[in-house]
Amino acid sequence: MPSSVQSGTTAYSLPTSQLPQHIVDTGCTLHSAASAALHLVLILLVLVSMTADVCTCSGTVPDALARLTQLQWLLLNSNQLTGLLPSYLGSLLKLHKAMLQNNKFYGSIPAGWCGGTVVYDVSNNYALCGPVPKCLVNSSRLGTIAGTYLSPTALSPDSSIGGACDLMPPDCDADVGCTIWTPKYWTSQSIVTFNFTGFMDYESGISHYDWGIGSTPSAVDVFPLTRVTADRVLKDIKYPSGGIKKMLVTPVVYNLTTLSLLEGPSYYVTVVAYNGAGPPLSTNTTSLPVKVDTSGPLPAAVYNTYNFQQASTTDMAQSLQASWDNFTDAQSGVAGYTVQFFQQARSSRNGSITLVNLTDLLELGLVNRVQAKLGQKLQEGDMYFAQVTAVNGGGLNTTVKGQPISVERSMEGAVGAGKTALIVVMCGVGCLALGALLSVLIMRSSVHQQAMREKERQQEAKQLKALMYALVSHSDMPGIQHGMGSSTLMAPPTQGADAADKEVAFVFTDIESSTELSNQDPDAFKQLQEVHDQIMREGIAKHHGYEIITEGDSFQVAFATCQAAVAFCIDIQYRLLEMTWSKDVLKLNACKAVRGSTGEILFAGPRVRMGVHWAREGTVAVRLHNLTRHKVYAGPAVQIALDVSEAAHGGQIVLSEDAVAKLSENMAMAGFPVIRLVGLYQLPSIPCPVFLFSVTEVVGKPLRRQFTSLRKIKQVWPPQSYKLPPVLEYNINLPPLPNASNCLAFVCLRLATYPKEKSKCDLPRSIQEKFEEVFAVQAQQFKGYLFQTHENSFKEGIWTVAFQSSMDAMRFTHAAQMLLMHTHWPTSAQEFCGASVPSPDGRWLFQGPRVCMAVHESSDYFVSDDDSIDPNSPRKVMSFAGPSVTLPLVLTYAGRGGQVILSESAWDSVKPVIMQHPGAVTVIGLGTHVVSEDFPKPMLLMEVMPNLLAKRAFNPIMTKRLIEPGYRDAPDPKDPMTIVFVKVSKPAEVVAAEKGNTTDAALRDEDISLIIQAYQVSVSMYAATARKLLRRYHGYECREPEPGKFTLAFKELADAICWACHVQEQLLHLIWPSHILSMSECREVKDAEGNLIWRGLRVRMGMAYGMVSNKKPLNTGRADYFGVLANGAARVSALAAPGQVLVEAACPPFTKDRQLLLQPGQPTYLKLAYVPGSQRKGPQKAVIEVEGDSDSSDVANVGPQTVIIRAVGYFLLRGLDNPRLLYTAESFCLQSRELHVNGDMWAPAAGPYAPGGINSSFASSAGSIRRNWSCWVERTRTSLLGTKQSGSPTSRSIATLFNFAQQHVQQQR
C-alpha cells in the first residue's frame, strides 16, 4: 500500500516498494512509511504530516523523529510497532495528534507527554501498563485506554483495573518456597481442604490466586481452576533449615457440588498465583498426592480376654483385659487403636443400669491387646466391657464394643466331700479344656502369622506388578493395560468370515472327572456347573472372546489375540480357586482342597483343563451356521487346539508352540504370565513332534501347582526321570535378532554378596537353579534370552541375557531387582544375601541377594552353540561372546551389588524414551570413565534405577580412571559452593535472521541460513572451550537448557572466578567463522595500546557463593541445585553485561592467611596457575593474593596470569531481602574493557554512600535509586538524625537493612 507524506499544502505519494530502507542509523525496523518520512525530510525540510496507518510496519519508532520539529500529525495506528512509547512527542510543539493505537507498544506512558497540547490515542496496545500520568487523567488529550493495562489511578496489588509494569512472574519465599499443605486423605468425596503460602511479588504484588485439582502434578483435568476467595491468616511456619517465620497462610475449604472424587486414584492440588502486572504473570506449585477415603476401617471381633478368646467371668480383682482382631482399611490403612473400659453398674434400689467410664482413652498405636489396671476393685454382679476404636489414615474411625464380662463370686465356708470330688472332676475337665485352648491358640497364632505373611506377599506382588506395568507403559507395545487382557474384540457373528478370523486364538476347556462328579452327587455337581458356567461367561465377556460352542461342561472360545486368550485362562483358574464353594461341592472327590508344602491352597473346587493354540492364516476356516447364524470354525487348527486341551491335567493351562511364539510378542497384555517348557510331544493331529508349554502362574502371584507328564499323548523328550534345568525350562524365547544397526543389547548380572571366607562365588546347585529361574522368568517377560558365557558361569554367580533393544534390557534389570527382593529364598541361601535395609517410608531398599547389573549395546559379538547344559536337547541352546558381552561383565565388577549401570551406547538408545517421560525412572550420571585396560576409550556411564529403589546409595564405581565427574562427584550441598550461570549474548543480526526481520533488503534466504548456521557453529566452539577449561578448574556442568546457556557448580569460589576469566580470554583466540566476525557485536576491537579486547561471541557470566538448599538428579543424570543461592546466581547473571563476569558472595571464603577472599575496599588478585595458550596439562588450582593496605608489592607482580577482582557496588536482586555487594572479575589483558552492570546501583561499594557510611549527602543521590527507594533514603537519613519511627512496618524493614549495612562495614574493618 502506498504511503503519503504531506509538506505544507502539497501531498506526495510513493509506493512502498520504492521507499528506502535505512535513512538514519537508529536500529529501527520501521520499514515503510516511517522510513519514507525521514527520507523526505531531507528533501522537503518542513514535514507537517506523516501517515503510515495499516501498513504492517514493525520494529520501534526511530528516535530521529524528534528532529521533525514542524510535524503536526503522526498516524501510526494499526501496525506491528513495538518498544516503549517515544517520550519526545511531548516536546514537538507543533504536533497536534499522535495516533498510536492497535500496535504492540509496552511499558508506561512517559511523563514527557505532559508537555505540549498533543492528543494521543494508545488504545489496544495490550502490553501498556502502569498508572496514567496525572496530567493526562480526565483530560481530553488522552483518548480511551481500552485494550491496555493502563490505570487512571495509582495501582494497588488487588486492583482490578490496569497492571503494573512488571516483567517477572511471582516468586517463592526463599526459606519456605511456594508450599501447599494437604492431608494425606480427604474424608469426603465432595469437600476438599488445603492450605498454601509462600508466593510473593515485590514489584507488582499478588493480584489473586486460582486453584484446581488434577490427576497428575501441575494438571487441572479433574477440577478446573477456580478463584480463591478465602481470607489469609498469620501463622508461624517452620522452614527446612530449622527456623520459624511468620507468614500469611491461605486456608481453603471447598465443596465440589458438581463433582464426586473417587476412592483409589491420587489427586494433586495446583495453586496459581497471579501478580498485578500488565498483562498478569503467574507462578504455580503443586501439592503432594492426596487420596480419598470416606469410610472408617472395617470392624473386627473384640474379645474380653488378653488371648483373643471370649469369657463370661474374670478372677482379676483390679484389672480388665481386651484383645481384638486386626481391623482393615483398604484405602488408607489403620493408623492406630484407642480403648476405653466401662462398667455397667446396677442400682440396688430400682435395678437400673448406669454406664460408668472406668478409664481414660488409651492410645495403643497398632497394638491389638491391652491389660488396664484400675484404681478400684471390681464389683461382683456388675458387668464390664471394652470399647475399641480403630482410626484410619484419613482420621475416620470405627468403634466396636466387646462382650461384657463379670467377676467370679467368692466361695465362703467349708467345702464338703461331694463338693471336693466335684472340684477334682472340674479341675480335670479344666485341664483338658486348657490343653484344647492352648491348641486353639497355637493354631490361631499360626493362622494369624500366615495371614500376615500372605498380606505382605500380596503387597510385594502389587508393587512388583505396578513396576512392570510402568516399565512397559512407555513402550511401543500396543494395547498395554494395567490388568490382564486385551482390548481387541472378536468380529460379531453377523459379519461372517472376515480378516479378523483369518488368525485367531482358540481356548478349549473341560472339567476334569465331570462324569464321576455327576455320579457322586448330582445336586452338588449341578450347583458346581452353574457357578462354573457363570464364571466362564463372565471371563469371556471381560476378555472380549467369542463363545463358539458349549458341550456339557466344556467350552470352545475364540479370541482375537493370544494374549487375551492366555489372560482369560489365568483369570478363570484364579477365580475358580478363590471362589467360596459350598461344603457339598468341596466334599466331591475331585473338588477337595489341596494345600502346598507351605500351607497355601493349590486346588479348591472343580479342576478345569485348558488348551490354547494360535491358528495361523490358512489353518482355519469360518462360516456362519445356516440356522443359528453362529460362527462355525473348522480346519487343522481346531483339531490341534482340541488335542492340546485333552493333554492337559485338571487345573493346568497348556499352550502350543505357535501360541507361545505369538504370546511372547507382548507378555504385558496377558498380565505377565510365567511360561515353562513341558517337553516335546507327539500330537495325534500333527505328524512331527512339537514343543508344548504350560502357564504356571503370573508374576508376583505364586501358584505352585505340580503336574505329571501330559495325558493321552506320547512324550518324546525329556525322559521321565529327567528334570529340566531352569535355563531350558523357562527360557522360552528364541535368541533375539539384531536391530537395524546389527546391534544387540546384553545384560550381565553378577552376584556381589557371598561369604567372605570364599575367594569367589561358588553357588550350590539348588541356589544356582533358583537364580536361573528368577532371571529366566523375568527375561521371558521382556523378550530376553538367558545364556551362559562359559561352562561354569552360572555356578560362579554370573548370568547374561541378550535382548534386541536396550530399552527391554533396562526394563528387565529393574523388574529383576524388585523380584530378587520379593523372592522367598531358602535358608541355605542366607549366606549369599546382603543386609536388609529399609527406606524411610518402611519399604525395603535392600533385601535378599545383591546383584550388580550392567547393560551394553553393540554389534561386536559372535554366536555359537552351547552343548554344556544338555547336549541331547532337541531345543538348541545358544551362547554369545565377544567385546559386547565382556564389557558389561567388566562393568559388574566395577559396580556395586543392587546397582544398574548402562554403558554410553545403551544410554544413547534409551535416552529418547526417558527424556519424553521424565520421572519414570531415576537417572544418576556416574561420569566419564576409562573402564579397564581392555577398554581404554573414555565412556560415559549411567546409573538408572526404578523409582521404588531410587534411594539406594552406592560407593563410587571401581574403574581404572575417572575422566569427568558424575552426580555423586558434584559439590556436596552440605558445604559452601559456587553456582555459575553462563549465557551467550546473541548478536542482533542473528536475532533478526531468526525472526526474519532483517533490515537489509538485499539479504537472500541463503545468507540468512548462513548467519544462523555460523552462529550455531560458533556456540558449539564456545561450549567446547568452556567444557575443556571446566575440567582444569574442578568445575561441574549441571545442565545446558539451551545452546550456549550453562549452569555450573564449583567447590571453590577462586576456581569459578579463574575459570570464567580464562574462558573470556580464550574466546578471543578461537577461529570464528567470517560471518560472525562481520557482525557489529563480534568484530575485533583493540584498546588504545593496541591490545585485543573484543573478538567473537560475547558471554555474560554471573556467580554466587554460599549454601544451597537441595541437590537432585535431572533426567539427564546430572546434578542440579536448588535454593536461594541458585536463584541469586541467575539474578547476578542477568545483571552482567555481555563479556562481563559478576560475583556475589555475602560470606566470602577465607584465604590461607585468614583474610577474606573478596573485600569491598580493595581489589583481590588471583594468579592463574594455567596460562592461556600454554601447554600445561591437568587440573590446576588458582593462587590467591589479596592486596594489603600498606604493602603494594602484589600490585607490581600483576601480569598476564593475573585475575583482578574489584567491588562494583550494592545492587538489589529480585527475590532477596537485602541488597548484595557485587564484584567484577577480569583478566589482566581484558581490564580495559568498558563494562557496566545492567541495573541501578543501590549504593556504592565503599565511601560515604556505602552501607555504614550513610550521611545527609546520601539524600542527594536518591533520584538514581531503583523503584521507590528515595523514600527509604529519606527515612534512613531521618532515623540517623534521631527521628523515632519504630512503630511502622516500613521503619522495621529500614532498620533491618541498615543493621545489615552496619554489620557488613564492621566485618570489613
Coordinates of C-alpha atoms in Angstrom, one line a residue, residues 910-1182:
V910 CA 17.1 -45.5 26.0
K911 CA 17.7 -41.7 26.4
P912 CA 15.0 -40.6 24.0
V913 CA 12.3 -42.5 25.8
I914 CA 13.5 -41.4 29.2
M915 CA 13.6 -37.8 28.1
Q916 CA 10.0 -38.0 26.8
H917 CA 8.8 -39.3 30.2
P918 CA 10.7 -37.5 33.0
G919 CA 10.2 -39.0 36.4
A920 CA 9.6 -42.5 35.1
V921 CA 12.9 -43.7 36.4
T922 CA 15.8 -42.1 38.4
V923 CA 18.9 -41.4 36.4
I924 CA 22.3 -40.8 38.1
G925 CA 25.3 -39.8 35.9
L926 CA 28.4 -41.8 37.0
G927 CA 30.7 -39.7 34.9
T928 CA 33.1 -40.5 32.1
H929 CA 35.5 -43.4 32.8
V930 CA 38.3 -45.5 31.4
V931 CA 36.7 -48.8 32.4
S932 CA 39.8 -51.0 32.1
E933 CA 42.9 -51.6 30.1
D934 CA 40.9 -53.7 27.7
F935 CA 38.5 -50.8 27.1
P936 CA 40.8 -47.7 27.1
K937 CA 38.3 -45.5 25.3
P938 CA 36.6 -43.0 27.7
M939 CA 33.0 -43.9 28.2
L940 CA 30.0 -42.2 29.8
L941 CA 28.4 -44.5 32.4
M942 CA 24.9 -44.0 33.8
E943 CA 23.0 -45.5 36.7
V944 CA 19.3 -46.0 36.0
M945 CA 17.1 -47.2 38.9
P946 CA 13.3 -47.7 39.3
N947 CA 11.8 -45.0 41.5
L948 CA 10.9 -47.6 44.2
L949 CA 14.7 -48.2 44.6
A950 CA 15.9 -44.7 43.9
K951 CA 17.1 -44.1 47.5
R952 CA 19.7 -46.8 47.2
A953 CA 23.1 -45.4 48.0
F954 CA 26.3 -46.8 46.5
N955 CA 30.0 -46.2 46.8
P956 CA 31.9 -44.9 43.7
I957 CA 32.4 -47.5 41.0
M958 CA 35.8 -49.0 40.7
T959 CA 37.1 -48.3 37.2
K960 CA 40.7 -47.6 36.0
R961 CA 40.3 -43.8 35.9
L962 CA 37.7 -41.1 36.2
I963 CA 37.8 -38.6 33.4
E964 CA 34.8 -36.4 34.1
P965 CA 32.9 -36.3 37.4
G966 CA 29.4 -37.7 37.9
Y967 CA 26.5 -36.8 40.0
R968 CA 28.0 -38.2 43.3
D969 CA 31.3 -36.3 42.5
A970 CA 29.5 -33.0 42.2
P971 CA 29.9 -30.4 45.0
D972 CA 28.2 -31.6 48.2
P973 CA 25.2 -29.4 49.2
K974 CA 26.4 -29.6 52.9
D975 CA 29.4 -27.5 52.1
P976 CA 29.6 -23.9 50.7
M977 CA 29.9 -23.8 46.9
T978 CA 29.7 -21.6 43.9
I979 CA 26.8 -21.7 41.4
V980 CA 27.6 -20.1 38.0
F981 CA 25.1 -19.1 35.3
V982 CA 26.6 -18.5 31.8
K983 CA 24.7 -17.3 28.8
V984 CA 26.0 -16.3 25.4
S985 CA 24.8 -12.9 24.1
K986 CA 23.0 -13.5 20.7
P987 CA 24.1 -10.8 18.2
A988 CA 21.4 -8.6 16.8
E989 CA 22.0 -9.8 13.3
V990 CA 21.3 -13.4 14.4
V991 CA 18.1 -12.4 16.3
A992 CA 16.8 -10.6 13.2
A993 CA 17.7 -13.5 11.0
E994 CA 15.8 -16.0 13.2
K995 CA 12.8 -13.7 13.2
G996 CA 13.0 -12.9 9.6
N997 CA 13.1 -9.1 10.4
T998 CA 16.4 -8.3 8.7
T999 CA 16.8 -4.7 7.6
D1000 CA 18.9 -5.5 4.6
A1001 CA 16.6 -5.9 1.6
A1002 CA 19.5 -7.4 -0.4
L1003 CA 20.0 -10.2 2.0
R1004 CA 18.9 -13.5 0.5
D1005 CA 17.4 -16.5 2.2
E1006 CA 20.7 -18.3 1.7
D1007 CA 22.5 -15.6 3.6
I1008 CA 20.1 -15.8 6.5
S1009 CA 20.6 -19.5 6.7
L1010 CA 24.4 -19.0 6.7
I1011 CA 24.1 -16.4 9.5
I1012 CA 22.1 -18.9 11.6
Q1013 CA 24.5 -21.8 10.8
A1014 CA 27.5 -19.7 11.6
Y1015 CA 26.1 -18.7 15.0
Q1016 CA 25.3 -22.4 15.8
V1017 CA 28.8 -23.4 14.9
S1018 CA 30.2 -20.6 17.0
V1019 CA 28.1 -21.5 20.0
S1020 CA 29.4 -25.1 19.7
M1021 CA 33.0 -23.8 19.6
Y1022 CA 32.4 -21.6 22.7
A1023 CA 30.8 -24.5 24.5
A1024 CA 33.7 -26.9 23.7
T1025 CA 36.1 -24.3 25.0
A1026 CA 34.1 -23.8 28.2
R1027 CA 33.9 -27.6 28.9
K1028 CA 37.6 -28.1 28.2
L1029 CA 38.6 -25.5 30.7
L1030 CA 35.9 -26.7 33.2
R1031 CA 37.9 -29.9 33.9
R1032 CA 41.1 -27.8 34.6
Y1033 CA 39.3 -25.9 37.4
H1034 CA 37.4 -28.7 39.0
G1035 CA 34.0 -27.5 37.8
Y1036 CA 30.9 -29.5 37.3
E1037 CA 28.3 -28.9 34.5
C1038 CA 24.8 -29.2 35.9
R1039 CA 22.8 -28.6 32.7
E1040 CA 22.6 -26.8 29.4
P1041 CA 18.9 -25.9 28.9
E1042 CA 19.6 -24.2 25.6
P1043 CA 22.7 -24.0 23.4
G1044 CA 25.2 -21.6 24.9
K1045 CA 23.5 -21.4 28.3
F1046 CA 25.0 -23.3 31.2
T1047 CA 24.5 -23.9 34.9
L1048 CA 27.8 -24.9 36.6
A1049 CA 28.9 -25.7 40.1
F1050 CA 32.4 -25.3 41.8
K1051 CA 33.6 -26.3 45.2
E1052 CA 35.9 -23.3 45.4
L1053 CA 35.0 -19.7 44.6
A1054 CA 38.5 -18.9 43.3
D1055 CA 38.3 -21.8 40.8
A1056 CA 35.0 -20.5 39.5
I1057 CA 36.3 -16.9 39.0
C1058 CA 39.5 -18.1 37.3
W1059 CA 37.6 -20.4 35.0
A1060 CA 35.2 -17.6 34.0
C1061 CA 38.1 -15.1 33.2
H1062 CA 40.0 -17.8 31.5
V1063 CA 37.1 -18.5 29.2
Q1064 CA 36.6 -14.8 28.4
E1065 CA 40.2 -14.5 27.4
Q1066 CA 40.3 -17.8 25.4
L1067 CA 37.3 -16.7 23.3
L1068 CA 39.5 -14.0 21.7
H1069 CA 41.7 -16.7 20.2
L1070 CA 39.2 -19.0 18.6
I1071 CA 38.9 -19.3 14.9
W1072 CA 35.5 -17.8 14.5
P1073 CA 33.5 -18.1 11.2
S1074 CA 33.8 -15.0 9.0
H1075 CA 30.0 -14.3 9.2
I1076 CA 30.4 -14.0 13.0
L1077 CA 33.3 -11.6 12.8
S1078 CA 31.4 -9.4 10.4
M1079 CA 28.7 -8.8 13.0
S1080 CA 28.8 -5.5 14.9
E1081 CA 29.0 -7.1 18.3
C1082 CA 31.6 -9.7 17.3
R1083 CA 34.1 -7.6 15.5
E1084 CA 37.7 -7.2 16.6
V1085 CA 38.2 -4.3 19.0
K1086 CA 41.5 -3.1 20.4
D1087 CA 42.2 -0.7 23.2
A1088 CA 44.3 2.5 23.0
E1089 CA 47.5 0.5 23.4
G1090 CA 46.7 -1.9 20.6
N1091 CA 45.7 -4.9 22.8
L1092 CA 42.9 -7.1 21.6
I1093 CA 39.9 -6.9 24.0
W1094 CA 36.9 -8.0 21.9
R1095 CA 36.6 -10.7 19.2
G1096 CA 33.9 -13.2 18.5
L1097 CA 30.9 -14.1 20.7
R1098 CA 30.4 -12.3 24.0
V1099 CA 29.3 -14.2 27.1
R1100 CA 27.7 -12.9 30.2
M1101 CA 28.7 -14.7 33.4
G1102 CA 27.2 -14.4 37.0
M1103 CA 28.0 -16.4 40.1
A1104 CA 27.0 -16.6 43.7
Y1105 CA 28.8 -18.3 46.6
G1106 CA 27.1 -19.8 49.6
M1107 CA 24.9 -22.7 50.7
V1108 CA 22.3 -24.4 48.6
S1109 CA 19.1 -26.0 49.9
N1110 CA 19.0 -29.2 47.9
K1111 CA 20.7 -31.3 45.3
K1112 CA 18.6 -33.6 42.9
P1113 CA 19.3 -35.5 39.8
L1114 CA 17.9 -34.4 36.5
N1115 CA 16.6 -36.9 33.9
T1116 CA 19.9 -36.4 32.2
G1117 CA 21.6 -37.9 35.2
R1118 CA 23.4 -34.7 36.1
A1119 CA 23.1 -32.9 39.4
D1120 CA 21.0 -29.7 39.8
Y1121 CA 20.9 -27.4 42.8
F1122 CA 18.0 -25.5 44.3
G1123 CA 17.6 -22.7 46.8
V1124 CA 18.3 -19.1 47.2
L1125 CA 21.9 -19.4 46.0
A1126 CA 20.9 -20.8 42.6
N1127 CA 18.2 -18.0 42.2
G1128 CA 20.8 -15.4 43.3
A1129 CA 23.3 -16.6 40.7
A1130 CA 20.7 -16.4 38.0
R1131 CA 19.8 -12.8 39.1
V1132 CA 23.6 -11.9 39.1
S1133 CA 24.0 -13.3 35.6
A1134 CA 21.0 -11.2 34.3
L1135 CA 22.8 -8.1 35.6
A1136 CA 26.1 -8.9 33.9
A1137 CA 26.8 -7.2 30.6
P1138 CA 27.9 -9.3 27.6
G1139 CA 31.6 -10.2 28.2
Q1140 CA 31.4 -9.4 31.9
V1141 CA 32.0 -11.6 35.0
L1142 CA 30.0 -10.6 38.1
V1143 CA 30.4 -12.3 41.5
E1144 CA 28.2 -12.2 44.6
A1145 CA 29.4 -13.6 47.9
A1146 CA 27.6 -12.5 51.1
C1147 CA 30.0 -14.5 53.1
P1148 CA 33.2 -15.0 51.0
P1149 CA 35.7 -17.7 51.9
F1150 CA 39.0 -17.0 53.7
T1151 CA 42.4 -17.3 52.2
K1152 CA 45.2 -19.3 53.8
D1153 CA 46.4 -16.2 55.7
R1154 CA 42.9 -15.8 57.2
Q1155 CA 41.9 -12.9 55.1
L1156 CA 38.6 -12.6 53.2
L1157 CA 39.0 -13.6 49.6
L1158 CA 36.8 -10.6 48.5
Q1159 CA 37.0 -7.2 50.2
P1160 CA 34.9 -4.2 49.1
G1161 CA 37.6 -1.6 49.8
Q1162 CA 40.5 -3.1 47.8
P1163 CA 41.0 -5.4 44.8
T1164 CA 41.9 -9.1 45.0
Y1165 CA 44.4 -10.7 42.7
L1166 CA 44.2 -14.3 41.6
K1167 CA 47.2 -15.9 39.9
L1168 CA 46.2 -18.4 37.2
A1169 CA 48.3 -21.5 37.5
Y1170 CA 47.4 -22.2 33.9
V1171 CA 48.4 -19.5 31.4
P1172 CA 46.1 -19.2 28.4
G1173 CA 47.9 -20.6 25.3
S1174 CA 50.5 -22.7 27.3
Q1175 CA 50.8 -26.4 27.0
R1176 CA 50.4 -27.3 30.7
K1177 CA 48.1 -30.2 31.3
G1178 CA 45.8 -31.4 34.0
P1179 CA 43.6 -29.6 36.6
Q1180 CA 45.1 -26.5 38.1
K1181 CA 44.4 -24.6 41.3
A1182 CA 44.1 -20.8 41.4

